[in-house]
Amino acid sequence: MAQPGAESIWLWIGALGMAIGTLYFIGRGWSVSDVEQQLFYIATIFITTTAFASYLAMATGFGLTEVVVGDRTLDIYWARYADWLVTTPLLLFDLALLAGADRNTIATLVGVDAFMIVTGLVAALTPDPTFRIVWWGISSGALLFLLYVLVGNLTMQARERPGDVGNLFQTLRNLTVALWVLYPVVWILGTESTLELVPLYWETAAFMVLDLSAKVGFGFLLLRSRNVLEQATRRPAEAPA
Ligand code: RET
């Protein structure tokens, strides 16, 4: 079985960052007693906890496999996809909760997201170089659709929310759009596509920075203001007329 190389330094930093983020979010959520508000903390704590486990697993040599593509042998960290399959729907759930989205919008977002990650995994594990790119294209199509729903439908629903909630939604939505589009770019430039313009060492660093920003950075901005979360969870009957 393949063993992690020099890139494991980035995986250790990722695990440490996720651990610090998790502890911080637990600390912030400790005294929150409102059950609706707790949901934001629960989802966000699950996100960084899952990523911590995934980074620790990868740093210690689990979740790495070799895929033979033509005359090349690629090192593929498949554990990323297991992490993303759990954490990206939770990130979208956080956003949807903030926007006050209806059930069908949430179901669509989560379903398309899972489709994106699973087809991305197929892209990473397929031996045929052309089909690797085809699957990457299918997964990227799903990503574009997701972002379209975020910017369209979800943003419309978020506009109905009280002022600060709408603003926080916009900030987090913009962060999400800006970071998520970079994942397929790193993938295609990195070792997975066989272009290998970016070697595994730097690709691992790039995914680590993206993951920390999309999870810990996102969670920090979301949970920073008790006020906004309170507004976001206020029942309609309590809202000022
Ligand atoms: C892959 C490769 C195939 C094409 C596409 C991808 C998209 C991945 C994304 C991942 C997001 C991860 C996050 C993690 C945690 O913070 C699978 C790389 C489109 C968008 C936000």
Coordinates of C-alpha atoms and ligand atoms in Angstrom, one line a residue:
M1 CA 0.0 0.0 0.0
A2 CA 1.1 3.6 -0.7
Q3 CA 2.6 5.5 2.2
P4 CA 2.3 9.3 2.6
G5 CA 5.4 11.2 1.5
A6 CA 6.6 14.7 2.3
E7 CA 3.1 16.0 1.8
S8 CA 2.1 14.5 5.2
I9 CA 3.3 17.8 6.9
W10 CA 0.3 19.5 5.3
L11 CA -2.0 16.7 6.4
W12 CA -0.8 17.1 10.0
I13 CA -1.3 20.9 9.9
G14 CA -4.8 20.2 8.5
A15 CA -5.6 17.9 11.4
L16 CA -4.3 20.4 13.9
G17 CA -6.3 23.3 12.4
M18 CA -9.5 21.2 12.3
A19 CA -9.0 20.1 16.0
I20 CA -8.5 23.8 17.1
G21 CA -11.6 24.8 15.1
T22 CA -13.6 22.0 16.7
L23 CA -12.6 22.9 20.2
Y24 CA -13.3 26.6 19.6
F25 CA -16.8 25.9 18.2
I26 CA -17.6 23.6 21.1
G27 CA -16.5 26.3 23.5
R28 CA -18.7 28.9 21.8
G29 CA -21.7 26.6 21.7
W30 CA -21.4 25.3 25.3
S31 CA -23.8 27.9 26.8
V32 CA -26.3 28.1 24.0
S33 CA -29.6 26.7 25.2
D34 CA -31.9 27.6 22.3
V35 CA -32.5 24.3 20.4
E36 CA -32.9 26.0 17.1
Q37 CA -29.6 27.9 17.5
Q38 CA -27.9 24.7 18.7
L39 CA -28.5 23.2 15.3
F40 CA -26.0 25.6 13.8
Y41 CA -23.4 24.6 16.3
I42 CA -24.1 20.9 16.0
A43 CA -23.8 21.0 12.2
T44 CA -20.6 23.1 12.3
I45 CA -18.9 21.0 15.0
F46 CA -19.7 17.8 13.0
I47 CA -18.0 19.5 9.9
T48 CA -14.7 20.1 11.6
T49 CA -14.7 16.9 13.6
T50 CA -15.2 14.8 10.5
A51 CA -12.4 16.7 8.7
F52 CA -10.1 16.3 11.7
A53 CA -10.6 12.5 11.5
S54 CA -10.1 12.5 7.8
Y55 CA -6.9 14.6 8.0
L56 CA -5.5 12.4 10.9
A57 CA -6.4 9.3 8.9
M58 CA -4.6 10.6 5.8
A59 CA -1.5 11.8 7.8
T60 CA -1.1 8.4 9.4
G61 CA -1.3 6.5 6.1
F62 CA -5.0 5.5 5.9
G63 CA -7.1 6.5 2.9
L64 CA -4.3 6.6 0.3
T65 CA -4.4 4.3 -2.7
E66 CA -2.6 3.9 -6.0
V67 CA -4.4 4.1 -9.3
V68 CA -2.5 2.9 -12.4
V69 CA -3.3 5.3 -15.3
G70 CA -1.5 4.2 -18.5
D71 CA 2.1 3.9 -17.6
R72 CA 1.8 6.1 -14.5
T73 CA 0.9 5.2 -10.9
L74 CA -1.0 8.0 -9.1
D75 CA -1.2 8.4 -5.4
I76 CA -4.8 9.2 -4.6
Y77 CA -6.1 10.3 -1.2
W78 CA -9.6 8.8 -1.4
A79 CA -10.3 9.7 2.2
R80 CA -10.9 13.3 1.1
Y81 CA -14.0 12.3 -0.7
A82 CA -15.4 10.4 2.3
D83 CA -14.8 13.6 4.3
W84 CA -16.4 15.8 1.6
L85 CA -19.4 13.5 1.3
V86 CA -20.3 14.2 4.9
T87 CA -19.1 17.8 5.3
T88 CA -20.2 19.5 2.1
P89 CA -23.9 18.7 2.7
L90 CA -23.6 20.0 6.3
L91 CA -22.1 23.2 5.0
L92 CA -25.0 23.6 2.6
F93 CA -27.4 22.7 5.4
D94 CA -25.9 25.6 7.5
L95 CA -26.4 28.0 4.6
A96 CA -29.9 26.7 3.9
L97 CA -30.8 27.0 7.6
L98 CA -29.6 30.6 7.6
A99 CA -31.6 31.4 4.4
G100 CA -34.7 29.8 5.9
A101 CA -34.9 27.5 2.8
D102 CA -37.8 25.3 2.1
R103 CA -37.4 21.5 2.3
N104 CA -37.3 20.9 -1.5
T105 CA -34.4 23.4 -1.9
I106 CA -32.5 21.7 0.9
A107 CA -33.1 18.3 -0.6
T108 CA -32.0 19.4 -4.0
L109 CA -28.8 21.0 -2.7
V110 CA -27.8 18.0 -0.6
G111 CA -28.7 15.5 -3.4
V112 CA -26.7 17.4 -6.1
D113 CA -23.8 17.8 -3.7
A114 CA -23.6 14.1 -3.0
F115 CA -23.7 13.4 -6.7
M116 CA -20.9 15.9 -7.2
I117 CA -18.6 14.2 -4.6
V118 CA -19.4 10.7 -5.7
T119 CA -18.8 11.4 -9.4
G120 CA -15.6 13.3 -8.3
L121 CA -14.5 10.1 -6.6
V122 CA -15.2 8.1 -9.7
A123 CA -13.0 10.6 -11.6
A124 CA -10.2 10.1 -9.2
L125 CA -10.3 6.3 -9.2
T126 CA -11.0 5.6 -12.9
P127 CA -8.0 4.1 -14.8
D128 CA -8.8 5.5 -18.2
P129 CA -7.3 9.0 -18.6
T130 CA -10.0 10.3 -20.9
F131 CA -12.8 9.1 -18.6
R132 CA -11.1 10.7 -15.7
I133 CA -11.7 14.0 -17.4
V134 CA -15.2 13.1 -18.4
W135 CA -16.2 12.3 -14.8
W136 CA -14.5 15.5 -13.7
G137 CA -16.7 17.4 -16.2
I138 CA -19.8 15.7 -14.9
S139 CA -18.9 16.5 -11.3
S140 CA -18.1 20.1 -12.3
G141 CA -21.5 20.4 -14.0
A142 CA -23.1 19.4 -10.7
L143 CA -21.0 22.1 -8.9
L144 CA -22.1 24.8 -11.3
F145 CA -25.7 23.8 -10.8
L146 CA -25.3 23.9 -7.0
L147 CA -23.8 27.4 -7.1
Y148 CA -26.6 28.5 -9.4
V149 CA -29.1 27.4 -6.8
L150 CA -27.1 29.1 -4.0
V151 CA -26.9 32.4 -5.9
G152 CA -30.5 32.2 -7.3
N153 CA -33.2 30.4 -5.3
L154 CA -31.4 30.4 -1.9
T155 CA -30.4 34.0 -2.1
M156 CA -34.0 34.9 -2.9
Q157 CA -35.3 33.1 0.1
A158 CA -32.5 34.7 2.3
R159 CA -33.7 38.2 1.2
E160 CA -36.9 37.6 3.2
R161 CA -34.8 37.3 6.4
P162 CA -34.2 40.1 8.8
G163 CA -31.4 42.5 7.8
D164 CA -28.3 41.0 9.5
V165 CA -29.3 37.5 8.7
G166 CA -29.5 38.3 5.0
N167 CA -26.1 40.0 5.2
L168 CA -24.4 37.1 7.0
F169 CA -25.9 34.8 4.4
Q170 CA -24.4 36.9 1.6
T171 CA -21.0 36.9 3.2
L172 CA -21.0 33.1 3.7
R173 CA -22.5 32.5 0.3
N174 CA -19.8 34.6 -1.4
L175 CA -17.1 32.8 0.6
T176 CA -18.6 29.4 -0.5
V177 CA -18.8 30.3 -4.1
A178 CA -15.2 31.7 -4.2
L179 CA -13.7 28.7 -2.4
W180 CA -15.7 25.8 -3.9
V181 CA -14.9 26.7 -7.6
L182 CA -11.2 26.3 -6.7
Y183 CA -11.6 22.6 -5.9
P184 CA -12.0 21.3 -9.4
V185 CA -9.2 23.7 -10.5
V186 CA -6.8 22.3 -8.0
W187 CA -7.9 18.8 -9.0
I188 CA -7.3 19.4 -12.7
L189 CA -4.0 21.1 -12.2
G190 CA -2.8 18.5 -9.7
T191 CA -1.9 14.9 -9.9
E192 CA -5.4 13.5 -10.4
S193 CA -5.8 14.7 -13.9
T194 CA -2.3 13.4 -14.9
L195 CA -1.4 16.9 -16.1
E196 CA 0.5 17.2 -12.9
L197 CA 1.2 20.8 -13.4
V198 CA 1.1 21.0 -9.6
P199 CA 2.9 18.2 -7.8
L200 CA 1.2 16.2 -5.0
Y201 CA 3.1 18.1 -2.3
W202 CA 1.6 21.5 -3.3
E203 CA -1.7 20.0 -4.3
T204 CA -2.1 18.7 -0.7
A205 CA -1.2 22.1 0.7
A206 CA -3.7 23.8 -1.6
F207 CA -6.6 21.4 -0.5
M208 CA -5.6 21.9 3.1
V209 CA -5.8 25.7 2.9
L210 CA -9.1 25.4 1.0
D211 CA -10.6 22.9 3.5
L212 CA -9.5 25.0 6.5
S213 CA -11.0 28.2 5.0
A214 CA -14.3 26.5 3.8
K215 CA -14.8 24.8 7.2
V216 CA -13.1 26.6 10.1
G217 CA -13.2 30.1 8.4
F218 CA -16.9 29.5 7.4
G219 CA -17.8 28.3 10.9
F220 CA -16.0 31.2 12.5
L221 CA -18.0 33.7 10.5
L222 CA -21.2 31.9 11.1
L223 CA -21.0 31.4 14.8
R224 CA -19.3 34.8 15.5
S225 CA -22.5 36.7 16.2
R226 CA -25.0 35.4 18.7
N227 CA -27.3 38.2 17.7
V228 CA -27.6 37.1 14.1
L229 CA -28.2 33.5 15.0
E230 CA -30.9 34.6 17.4
Q231 CA -32.6 36.6 14.6
A232 CA -32.2 33.7 12.2
T233 CA -34.0 31.3 14.6
R234 CA -36.7 33.6 15.8
R235 CA -40.2 32.1 15.2
P236 CA -42.3 34.3 12.9
A237 CA -44.8 34.9 15.7
E238 CA -42.1 36.6 17.8
A239 CA -40.8 38.7 15.0
P240 CA -41.7 42.4 15.3
A241 CA -44.6 43.4 13.2
Ligands
RET1 C1 -13.8 17.5 -7.1 C2 -13.2 16.8 -8.4 C3 -14.1 16.7 -9.5 C4 -14.8 18.0 -9.9 C5 -15.3 18.8 -8.7 C6 -14.8 18.6 -7.4 C7 -15.4 19.4 -6.4 C8 -15.2 19.4 -5.1 C9 -15.7 20.3 -4.1 C10 -15.3 20.1 -2.9 C11 -15.6 20.9 -1.8 C12 -15.1 20.7 -0.6 C13 -15.3 21.4 0.6 C14 -14.7 20.8 1.6 C15 -14.8 21.3 3.0 O1 -14.6 22.3 3.4 C16 -14.5 16.4 -6.3 C17 -12.6 18.0 -6.4 C18 -16.3 19.8 -9.0 C19 -16.5 21.5 -4.5 C20 -16.0 22.7 0.6

